C-alpha cells in the first residue's frame, strides 16, 4: 500500500484521543482483506470505548462478534468523513471484547472504475391492454462499477450502518442454496440506503438505474417512482452494446425475464427490482458472464 494511503503513529494517536472523547461507530469484517463481502457487523458508538493503551473495548452487548473471537478482523470507521481501517485480532476483555489498534491506520480506497471498450443500455418492454407496447429505458448507474464483484467497501462509510440493517434483513429472508452468489445484495443495500432529495418535478418518469448485471439477472433501481414493473410479471429485456471504439460495431441481446424480487427502503421511496432471466441463448449468457464477471463461462452456467 502506498505511503500516502497510510496514517502515521502521530495521526493515529490524535484519532484515538478524539475517539476517547467522542466515540465513533465501527464496522467489523471477518478476515484481513478488503473484499469484505460477507456479513459486516456494525457496532454503535455507545458500545465502543478506547483505552489509554490504544485498545478498542467493545461492549458484550454488541451482537454477532462472539464467533469472531481469536480470528483476524478488519475494523473500519470514518473520521471527519474519511474512511479508515486497520487489521487486528478480536480478543476478549472484562468489558466484553478487545481490539488492539496497530501502529498504523490505512485509508479506505475508493474503487477505480476501469475504462471499458464498450458501453451499453437496456430497454424493458411489455404489452398493455388496449395500448401499444410499453418500453422503459435503463442505464448503468455512474457510481456503480458493474464490471467488478460488489464489495462492502463500495458503500460510503456513512451509509454502512444503514446498509448493514438491510443486508441482514435480506439475507435472513433469502432462500440461499450452496454456492449461491449473493454479492448483488450489497449493491441493493447500497442503493436503498442512499439519501434521497425530492425531485425537481413531481411525477416524472425517469430511466431505471442498472446497479448489477450478470448472466442470470439484472438489478434495476428507481427513486420516487410508482412501481412501473410488477413482481412475478414477465418482461422482454433488450441489452444494446457498443463494442470497441467504433459506434458501428454493436451487439443486441434479447432476453425474457421475470421480476422475482423487489426491495424497498424503509420509507418506500427507493426500490430495487431483480429481473431473473427465464430465457437466454447460451452464447448471450457466455458474453454477459465473461464481460461482467471476468471469468470463463462453463457449460453448467449456461443451463437455464
mmCIF file with all atom_site columns, N, CA and C in Angstrom, residues 30-89:
data_model
loop_
_atom_site.group_PDB
_atom_site.id
_atom_site.type_symbol
_atom_site.label_atom_id
_atom_site.label_alt_id
_atom_site.label_comp_id
_atom_site.label_asym_id
_atom_site.label_entity_id
_atom_site.label_seq_id
_atom_site.pdbx_PDB_ins_code
_atom_site.Cartn_x
_atom_site.Cartn_y
_atom_site.Cartn_z
_atom_site.occupancy
_atom_site.B_iso_or_equiv
_atom_site.pdbx_formal_charge
_atom_site.auth_seq_id
_atom_site.auth_comp_id
_atom_site.auth_asym_id
_atom_site.auth_atom_id
_atom_site.pdbx_PDB_model_num
ATOM 1   N N  . UNK A 1 30 ? -15.025 -10.064 9.010  1.00 0.00 ? 30 UNK A N  1
ATOM 2   C CA . UNK A 1 30 ? -14.192 -11.236 9.214  1.00 0.00 ? 30 UNK A CA 1
ATOM 3   C C  . UNK A 1 30 ? -13.107 -11.267 8.157  1.00 0.00 ? 30 UNK A C  1
ATOM 4   N N  . UNK A 1 31 ? -11.856 -11.536 8.534  1.00 0.00 ? 31 UNK A N  1
ATOM 5   C CA . UNK A 1 31 ? -10.772 -11.655 7.574  1.00 0.00 ? 31 UNK A CA 1
ATOM 6   C C  . UNK A 1 31 ? -9.913  -10.423 7.519  1.00 0.00 ? 31 UNK A C  1
ATOM 7   N N  . UNK A 1 32 ? -8.811  -10.531 6.765  1.00 0.00 ? 32 UNK A N  1
ATOM 8   C CA . UNK A 1 32 ? -7.835  -9.447  6.711  1.00 0.00 ? 32 UNK A CA 1
ATOM 9   C C  . UNK A 1 32 ? -7.692  -8.861  5.317  1.00 0.00 ? 32 UNK A C  1
ATOM 10  N N  . UNK A 1 33 ? -8.712  -9.031  4.475  1.00 0.00 ? 33 UNK A N  1
ATOM 11  C CA . UNK A 1 33 ? -8.657  -8.470  3.129  1.00 0.00 ? 33 UNK A CA 1
ATOM 12  C C  . UNK A 1 33 ? -9.679  -7.356  3.009  1.00 0.00 ? 33 UNK A C  1
ATOM 13  N N  . UNK A 1 34 ? -9.612  -6.660  1.881  1.00 0.00 ? 34 UNK A N  1
ATOM 14  C CA . UNK A 1 34 ? -10.543 -5.547  1.644  1.00 0.00 ? 34 UNK A CA 1
ATOM 15  C C  . UNK A 1 34 ? -11.813 -6.007  0.951  1.00 0.00 ? 34 UNK A C  1
ATOM 16  N N  . UNK A 1 35 ? -11.927 -7.322  0.672  1.00 0.00 ? 35 UNK A N  1
ATOM 17  C CA . UNK A 1 35 ? -13.109 -7.792  -0.058 1.00 0.00 ? 35 UNK A CA 1
ATOM 18  C C  . UNK A 1 35 ? -14.376 -7.497  0.727  1.00 0.00 ? 35 UNK A C  1
ATOM 19  N N  . UNK A 1 36 ? -14.398 -7.946  1.971  1.00 0.00 ? 36 UNK A N  1
ATOM 20  C CA . UNK A 1 36 ? -15.474 -7.580  2.883  1.00 0.00 ? 36 UNK A CA 1
ATOM 21  C C  . UNK A 1 36 ? -16.865 -7.783  2.335  1.00 0.00 ? 36 UNK A C  1
ATOM 22  N N  . UNK A 1 37 ? -17.121 -8.932  1.668  1.00 0.00 ? 37 UNK A N  1
ATOM 23  C CA . UNK A 1 37 ? -18.414 -9.100  1.033  1.00 0.00 ? 37 UNK A CA 1
ATOM 24  C C  . UNK A 1 37 ? -19.439 -9.825  1.897  1.00 0.00 ? 37 UNK A C  1
ATOM 25  N N  . UNK A 1 38 ? -19.021 -10.425 3.035  1.00 0.00 ? 38 UNK A N  1
ATOM 26  C CA . UNK A 1 38 ? -19.959 -11.241 3.795  1.00 0.00 ? 38 UNK A CA 1
ATOM 27  C C  . UNK A 1 38 ? -20.161 -10.709 5.207  1.00 0.00 ? 38 UNK A C  1
ATOM 28  N N  . UNK A 1 39 ? -21.395 -10.439 5.549  1.00 0.00 ? 39 UNK A N  1
ATOM 29  C CA . UNK A 1 39 ? -21.857 -10.167 6.893  1.00 0.00 ? 39 UNK A CA 1
ATOM 30  C C  . UNK A 1 39 ? -20.995 -9.204  7.701  1.00 0.00 ? 39 UNK A C  1
ATOM 31  N N  . UNK A 1 40 ? -20.860 -7.977  7.270  1.00 0.00 ? 40 UNK A N  1
ATOM 32  C CA . UNK A 1 40 ? -20.189 -6.984  8.113  1.00 0.00 ? 40 UNK A CA 1
ATOM 33  C C  . UNK A 1 40 ? -21.032 -6.728  9.358  1.00 0.00 ? 40 UNK A C  1
ATOM 34  N N  . UNK A 1 41 ? -20.374 -6.499  10.471 1.00 0.00 ? 41 UNK A N  1
ATOM 35  C CA . UNK A 1 41 ? -21.072 -6.314  11.745 1.00 0.00 ? 41 UNK A CA 1
ATOM 36  C C  . UNK A 1 41 ? -20.880 -4.873  12.196 1.00 0.00 ? 41 UNK A C  1
ATOM 37  N N  . UNK A 1 42 ? -21.959 -4.150  12.334 1.00 0.00 ? 42 UNK A N  1
ATOM 38  C CA . UNK A 1 42 ? -21.897 -2.771  12.787 1.00 0.00 ? 42 UNK A CA 1
ATOM 39  C C  . UNK A 1 42 ? -21.987 -2.690  14.301 1.00 0.00 ? 42 UNK A C  1
ATOM 40  N N  . UNK A 1 43 ? -21.145 -1.849  14.893 1.00 0.00 ? 43 UNK A N  1
ATOM 41  C CA . UNK A 1 43 ? -21.143 -1.648  16.342 1.00 0.00 ? 43 UNK A CA 1
ATOM 42  C C  . UNK A 1 43 ? -21.342 -0.158  16.607 1.00 0.00 ? 43 UNK A C  1
ATOM 43  N N  . UNK A 1 44 ? -22.370 0.190   17.346 1.00 0.00 ? 44 UNK A N  1
ATOM 44  C CA . UNK A 1 44 ? -22.689 1.587   17.609 1.00 0.00 ? 44 UNK A CA 1
ATOM 45  C C  . UNK A 1 44 ? -21.659 2.262   18.497 1.00 0.00 ? 44 UNK A C  1
ATOM 46  N N  . UNK A 1 45 ? -21.587 3.587   18.385 1.00 0.00 ? 45 UNK A N  1
ATOM 47  C CA . UNK A 1 45 ? -20.617 4.361   19.168 1.00 0.00 ? 45 UNK A CA 1
ATOM 48  C C  . UNK A 1 45 ? -20.808 4.166   20.665 1.00 0.00 ? 45 UNK A C  1
ATOM 49  N N  . UNK A 1 46 ? -22.043 3.906   21.100 1.00 0.00 ? 46 UNK A N  1
ATOM 50  C CA . UNK A 1 46 ? -22.310 3.738   22.526 1.00 0.00 ? 46 UNK A CA 1
ATOM 51  C C  . UNK A 1 46 ? -21.752 2.438   23.086 1.00 0.00 ? 46 UNK A C  1
ATOM 52  N N  . UNK A 1 47 ? -21.256 1.557   22.208 1.00 0.00 ? 47 UNK A N  1
ATOM 53  C CA . UNK A 1 47 ? -20.714 0.272   22.657 1.00 0.00 ? 47 UNK A CA 1
ATOM 54  C C  . UNK A 1 47 ? -19.204 0.196   22.485 1.00 0.00 ? 47 UNK A C  1
ATOM 55  N N  . UNK A 1 48 ? -18.565 1.316   22.147 1.00 0.00 ? 48 UNK A N  1
ATOM 56  C CA . UNK A 1 48 ? -17.122 1.323   21.883 1.00 0.00 ? 48 UNK A CA 1
ATOM 57  C C  . UNK A 1 48 ? -16.434 2.327   22.795 1.00 0.00 ? 48 UNK A C  1
ATOM 58  N N  . UNK A 1 49 ? -15.372 1.886   23.472 1.00 0.00 ? 49 UNK A N  1
ATOM 59  C CA . UNK A 1 49 ? -14.513 2.767   24.260 1.00 0.00 ? 49 UNK A CA 1
ATOM 60  C C  . UNK A 1 49 ? -13.071 2.576   23.807 1.00 0.00 ? 49 UNK A C  1
ATOM 61  N N  . UNK A 1 50 ? -12.233 3.576   24.055 1.00 0.00 ? 50 UNK A N  1
ATOM 62  C CA . UNK A 1 50 ? -10.812 3.483   23.720 1.00 0.00 ? 50 UNK A CA 1
ATOM 63  C C  . UNK A 1 50 ? -10.006 3.646   25.002 1.00 0.00 ? 50 UNK A C  1
ATOM 64  N N  . UNK A 1 51 ? -9.136  2.674   25.284 1.00 0.00 ? 51 UNK A N  1
ATOM 65  C CA . UNK A 1 51 ? -8.307  2.739   26.490 1.00 0.00 ? 51 UNK A CA 1
ATOM 66  C C  . UNK A 1 51 ? -7.087  3.617   26.232 1.00 0.00 ? 51 UNK A C  1
ATOM 67  N N  . UNK A 1 52 ? -6.400  3.998   27.290 1.00 0.00 ? 52 UNK A N  1
ATOM 68  C CA . UNK A 1 52 ? -5.185  4.797   27.155 1.00 0.00 ? 52 UNK A CA 1
ATOM 69  C C  . UNK A 1 52 ? -4.080  4.030   26.439 1.00 0.00 ? 52 UNK A C  1
ATOM 70  N N  . UNK A 1 53 ? -4.183  2.712   26.420 1.00 0.00 ? 53 UNK A N  1
ATOM 71  C CA . UNK A 1 53 ? -3.172  1.883   25.762 1.00 0.00 ? 53 UNK A CA 1
ATOM 72  C C  . UNK A 1 53 ? -3.457  1.684   24.280 1.00 0.00 ? 53 UNK A C  1
ATOM 73  N N  . UNK A 1 54 ? -4.486  2.331   23.741 1.00 0.00 ? 54 UNK A N  1
ATOM 74  C CA . UNK A 1 54 ? -4.800  2.199   22.319 1.00 0.00 ? 54 UNK A CA 1
ATOM 75  C C  . UNK A 1 54 ? -5.518  0.913   21.979 1.00 0.00 ? 54 UNK A C  1
ATOM 76  N N  . UNK A 1 55 ? -6.402  0.490   22.875 1.00 0.00 ? 55 UNK A N  1
ATOM 77  C CA . UNK A 1 55 ? -7.183  -0.713  22.639 1.00 0.00 ? 55 UNK A CA 1
ATOM 78  C C  . UNK A 1 55 ? -8.654  -0.331  22.576 1.00 0.00 ? 55 UNK A C  1
ATOM 79  N N  . UNK A 1 56 ? -9.350  -0.829  21.547 1.00 0.00 ? 56 UNK A N  1
ATOM 80  C CA . UNK A 1 56 ? -10.793 -0.631  21.479 1.00 0.00 ? 56 UNK A CA 1
ATOM 81  C C  . UNK A 1 56 ? -11.465 -1.654  22.381 1.00 0.00 ? 56 UNK A C  1
ATOM 82  N N  . UNK A 1 57 ? -12.296 -1.181  23.273 1.00 0.00 ? 57 UNK A N  1
ATOM 83  C CA . UNK A 1 57 ? -13.061 -2.045  24.157 1.00 0.00 ? 57 UNK A CA 1
ATOM 84  C C  . UNK A 1 57 ? -14.512 -2.015  23.693 1.00 0.00 ? 57 UNK A C  1
ATOM 85  N N  . UNK A 1 58 ? -14.992 -3.156  23.288 1.00 0.00 ? 58 UNK A N  1
ATOM 86  C CA . UNK A 1 58 ? -16.334 -3.254  22.715 1.00 0.00 ? 58 UNK A CA 1
ATOM 87  C C  . UNK A 1 58 ? -17.240 -3.979  23.695 1.00 0.00 ? 58 UNK A C  1
ATOM 88  N N  . UNK A 1 59 ? -18.395 -3.416  23.947 1.00 0.00 ? 59 UNK A N  1
ATOM 89  C CA . UNK A 1 59 ? -19.335 -3.972  24.914 1.00 0.00 ? 59 UNK A CA 1
ATOM 90  C C  . UNK A 1 59 ? -19.784 -5.370  24.516 1.00 0.00 ? 59 UNK A C  1
ATOM 91  N N  . UNK A 1 60 ? -20.000 -6.196  25.519 1.00 0.00 ? 60 UNK A N  1
ATOM 92  C CA . UNK A 1 60 ? -20.515 -7.548  25.270 1.00 0.00 ? 60 UNK A CA 1
ATOM 93  C C  . UNK A 1 60 ? -21.916 -7.507  24.687 1.00 0.00 ? 60 UNK A C  1
ATOM 94  N N  . UNK A 1 61 ? -22.563 -6.338  24.762 1.00 0.00 ? 61 UNK A N  1
ATOM 95  C CA . UNK A 1 61 ? -23.913 -6.204  24.187 1.00 0.00 ? 61 UNK A CA 1
ATOM 96  C C  . UNK A 1 61 ? -23.878 -6.123  22.661 1.00 0.00 ? 61 UNK A C  1
ATOM 97  N N  . UNK A 1 62 ? -22.698 -5.908  22.072 1.00 0.00 ? 62 UNK A N  1
ATOM 98  C CA . UNK A 1 62 ? -22.591 -5.862  20.605 1.00 0.00 ? 62 UNK A CA 1
ATOM 99  C C  . UNK A 1 62 ? -22.895 -7.245  20.039 1.00 0.00 ? 62 UNK A C  1
ATOM 100 N N  . UNK A 1 63 ? -23.830 -7.306  19.134 1.00 0.00 ? 63 UNK A N  1
ATOM 101 C CA . UNK A 1 63 ? -24.289 -8.592  18.605 1.00 0.00 ? 63 UNK A CA 1
ATOM 102 C C  . UNK A 1 63 ? -23.394 -9.098  17.481 1.00 0.00 ? 63 UNK A C  1
ATOM 103 N N  . UNK A 1 64 ? -23.228 -10.412 17.415 1.00 0.00 ? 64 UNK A N  1
ATOM 104 C CA . UNK A 1 64 ? -22.585 -11.043 16.278 1.00 0.00 ? 64 UNK A CA 1
ATOM 105 C C  . UNK A 1 64 ? -21.085 -11.203 16.363 1.00 0.00 ? 64 UNK A C  1
ATOM 106 N N  . UNK A 1 65 ? -20.442 -10.693 17.412 1.00 0.00 ? 65 UNK A N  1
ATOM 107 C CA . UNK A 1 65 ? -18.979 -10.742 17.489 1.00 0.00 ? 65 UNK A CA 1
ATOM 108 C C  . UNK A 1 65 ? -18.438 -12.039 18.091 1.00 0.00 ? 65 UNK A C  1
ATOM 109 N N  . UNK A 1 66 ? -19.214 -12.713 18.900 1.00 0.00 ? 66 UNK A N  1
ATOM 110 C CA . UNK A 1 66 ? -18.723 -13.882 19.617 1.00 0.00 ? 66 UNK A CA 1
ATOM 111 C C  . UNK A 1 66 ? -18.023 -14.906 18.710 1.00 0.00 ? 66 UNK A C  1
ATOM 112 N N  . UNK A 1 67 ? -18.556 -15.249 17.531 1.00 0.00 ? 67 UNK A N  1
ATOM 113 C CA . UNK A 1 67 ? -17.890 -16.257 16.687 1.00 0.00 ? 67 UNK A CA 1
ATOM 114 C C  . UNK A 1 67 ? -16.551 -15.785 16.113 1.00 0.00 ? 67 UNK A C  1
ATOM 115 N N  . UNK A 1 68 ? -16.251 -14.488 16.208 1.00 0.00 ? 68 UNK A N  1
ATOM 116 C CA . UNK A 1 68 ? -15.028 -13.956 15.609 1.00 0.00 ? 68 UNK A CA 1
ATOM 117 C C  . UNK A 1 68 ? -13.864 -13.872 16.593 1.00 0.00 ? 68 UNK A C  1
ATOM 118 N N  . UNK A 1 69 ? -14.090 -14.211 17.849 1.00 0.00 ? 69 UNK A N  1
ATOM 119 C CA . UNK A 1 69 ? -13.036 -14.113 18.861 1.00 0.00 ? 69 UNK A CA 1
ATOM 120 C C  . UNK A 1 69 ? -11.840 -14.978 18.458 1.00 0.00 ? 69 UNK A C  1
ATOM 121 N N  . UNK A 1 70 ? -10.653 -14.372 18.523 1.00 0.00 ? 70 UNK A N  1
ATOM 122 C CA . UNK A 1 70 ? -9.421  -15.083 18.180 1.00 0.00 ? 70 UNK A CA 1
ATOM 123 C C  . UNK A 1 70 ? -9.123  -15.133 16.701 1.00 0.00 ? 70 UNK A C  1
ATOM 124 N N  . UNK A 1 71 ? -9.933  -14.490 15.895 1.00 0.00 ? 71 UNK A N  1
ATOM 125 C CA . UNK A 1 71 ? -9.752  -14.541 14.437 1.00 0.00 ? 71 UNK A CA 1
ATOM 126 C C  . UNK A 1 71 ? -9.352  -13.171 13.894 1.00 0.00 ? 71 UNK A C  1
ATOM 127 N N  . UNK A 1 72 ? -8.687  -13.152 12.729 1.00 0.00 ? 72 UNK A N  1
ATOM 128 C CA . UNK A 1 72 ? -8.323  -11.860 12.116 1.00 0.00 ? 72 UNK A CA 1
ATOM 129 C C  . UNK A 1 72 ? -9.577  -11.100 11.694 1.00 0.00 ? 72 UNK A C  1
ATOM 130 N N  . UNK A 1 73 ? -9.585  -9.804  11.952 1.00 0.00 ? 73 UNK A N  1
ATOM 131 C CA . UNK A 1 73 ? -10.716 -8.967  11.556 1.00 0.00 ? 73 UNK A CA 1
ATOM 132 C C  . UNK A 1 73 ? -10.205 -7.677  10.929 1.00 0.00 ? 73 UNK A C  1
ATOM 133 N N  . UNK A 1 74 ? -11.048 -7.097  10.147 1.00 0.00 ? 74 UNK A N  1
ATOM 134 C CA . UNK A 1 74 ? -10.796 -5.772  9.568  1.00 0.00 ? 74 UNK A CA 1
ATOM 135 C C  . UNK A 1 74 ? -11.785 -4.820  10.229 1.00 0.00 ? 74 UNK A C  1
ATOM 136 N N  . UNK A 1 75 ? -11.285 -3.785  10.870 1.00 0.00 ? 75 UNK A N  1
ATOM 137 C CA . UNK A 1 75 ? -12.121 -2.798  11.561 1.00 0.00 ? 75 UNK A CA 1
ATOM 138 C C  . UNK A 1 75 ? -12.119 -1.508  10.757 1.00 0.00 ? 75 UNK A C  1
ATOM 139 N N  . UNK A 1 76 ? -13.303 -1.034  10.438 1.00 0.00 ? 76 UNK A N  1
ATOM 140 C CA . UNK A 1 76 ? -13.418 0.181   9.621  1.00 0.00 ? 76 UNK A CA 1
ATOM 141 C C  . UNK A 1 76 ? -14.284 1.211   10.334 1.00 0.00 ? 76 UNK A C  1
ATOM 142 N N  . UNK A 1 77 ? -13.924 2.475   10.174 1.00 0.00 ? 77 UNK A N  1
ATOM 143 C CA . UNK A 1 77 ? -14.710 3.574   10.726 1.00 0.00 ? 77 UNK A CA 1
ATOM 144 C C  . UNK A 1 77 ? -14.392 4.811   9.909  1.00 0.00 ? 77 UNK A C  1
ATOM 145 N N  . UNK A 1 78 ? -15.094 5.884   10.161 1.00 0.00 ? 78 UNK A N  1
ATOM 146 C CA . UNK A 1 78 ? -14.710 7.099   9.445  1.00 0.00 ? 78 UNK A CA 1
ATOM 147 C C  . UNK A 1 78 ? -14.516 8.260   10.406 1.00 0.00 ? 78 UNK A C  1
ATOM 148 N N  . UNK A 1 79 ? -13.499 9.044   10.072 1.00 0.00 ? 79 UNK A N  1
ATOM 149 C CA . UNK A 1 79 ? -13.059 10.155  10.902 1.00 0.00 ? 79 UNK A CA 1
ATOM 150 C C  . UNK A 1 79 ? -13.063 11.407  10.036 1.00 0.00 ? 79 UNK A C  1
ATOM 151 N N  . UNK A 1 80 ? -13.900 12.375  10.405 1.00 0.00 ? 80 UNK A N  1
ATOM 152 C CA . UNK A 1 80 ? -14.062 13.582  9.577  1.00 0.00 ? 80 UNK A CA 1
ATOM 153 C C  . UNK A 1 80 ? -14.378 13.206  8.127  1.00 0.00 ? 80 UNK A C  1
ATOM 154 N N  . UNK A 1 81 ? -15.266 12.232  7.966  1.00 0.00 ? 81 UNK A N  1
ATOM 155 C CA . UNK A 1 81 ? -15.751 11.761  6.658  1.00 0.00 ? 81 UNK A CA 1
ATOM 156 C C  . UNK A 1 81 ? -14.707 10.978  5.870  1.00 0.00 ? 81 UNK A C  1
ATOM 157 N N  . UNK A 1 82 ? -13.545 10.706  6.459  1.00 0.00 ? 82 UNK A N  1
ATOM 158 C CA . UNK A 1 82 ? -12.508 9.924   5.794  1.00 0.00 ? 82 UNK A CA 1
ATOM 159 C C  . UNK A 1 82 ? -12.594 8.486   6.286  1.00 0.00 ? 82 UNK A C  1
ATOM 160 N N  . UNK A 1 83 ? -12.802 7.544   5.368  1.00 0.00 ? 83 UNK A N  1
ATOM 161 C CA . UNK A 1 83 ? -12.868 6.140   5.737  1.00 0.00 ? 83 UNK A CA 1
ATOM 162 C C  . UNK A 1 83 ? -11.496 5.598   6.101  1.00 0.00 ? 83 UNK A C  1
ATOM 163 N N  . UNK A 1 84 ? -11.384 4.964   7.260  1.00 0.00 ? 84 UNK A N  1
ATOM 164 C CA . UNK A 1 84 ? -10.129 4.399   7.743  1.00 0.00 ? 84 UNK A CA 1
ATOM 165 C C  . UNK A 1 84 ? -10.354 2.955   8.170  1.00 0.00 ? 84 UNK A C  1
ATOM 166 N N  . UNK A 1 85 ? -9.266  2.144   8.140  1.00 0.00 ? 85 UNK A N  1
ATOM 167 C CA . UNK A 1 85 ? -9.390  0.773   8.607  1.00 0.00 ? 85 UNK A CA 1
ATOM 168 C C  . UNK A 1 85 ? -8.057  0.290   9.158  1.00 0.00 ? 85 UNK A C  1
ATOM 169 N N  . UNK A 1 86 ? -8.117  -0.808  9.895  1.00 0.00 ? 86 UNK A N  1
ATOM 170 C CA . UNK A 1 86 ? -6.912  -1.498  10.337 1.00 0.00 ? 86 UNK A CA 1
ATOM 171 C C  . UNK A 1 86 ? -7.238  -2.976  10.506 1.00 0.00 ? 86 UNK A C  1
ATOM 172 N N  . UNK A 1 87 ? -6.187  -3.789  10.534 1.00 0.00 ? 87 UNK A N  1
ATOM 173 C CA . UNK A 1 87 ? -6.334  -5.233  10.702 1.00 0.00 ? 87 UNK A CA 1
ATOM 174 C C  . UNK A 1 87 ? -5.880  -5.606  12.099 1.00 0.00 ? 87 UNK A C  1
ATOM 175 N N  . UNK A 1 88 ? -6.642  -6.455  12.782 1.00 0.00 ? 88 UNK A N  1
ATOM 176 C CA . UNK A 1 88 ? -6.281  -6.850  14.134 1.00 0.00 ? 88 UNK A CA 1
ATOM 177 C C  . UNK A 1 88 ? -6.887  -8.219  14.431 1.00 0.00 ? 88 UNK A C  1
ATOM 178 N N  . UNK A 1 89 ? -6.800  -8.624  15.691 1.00 0.00 ? 89 UNK A N  1
ATOM 179 C CA . UNK A 1 89 ? -7.401  -9.866  16.174 1.00 0.00 ? 89 UNK A CA 1
ATOM 180 C C  . UNK A 1 89 ? -8.435  -9.507  17.237 1.00 0.00 ? 89 UNK A C  1
#
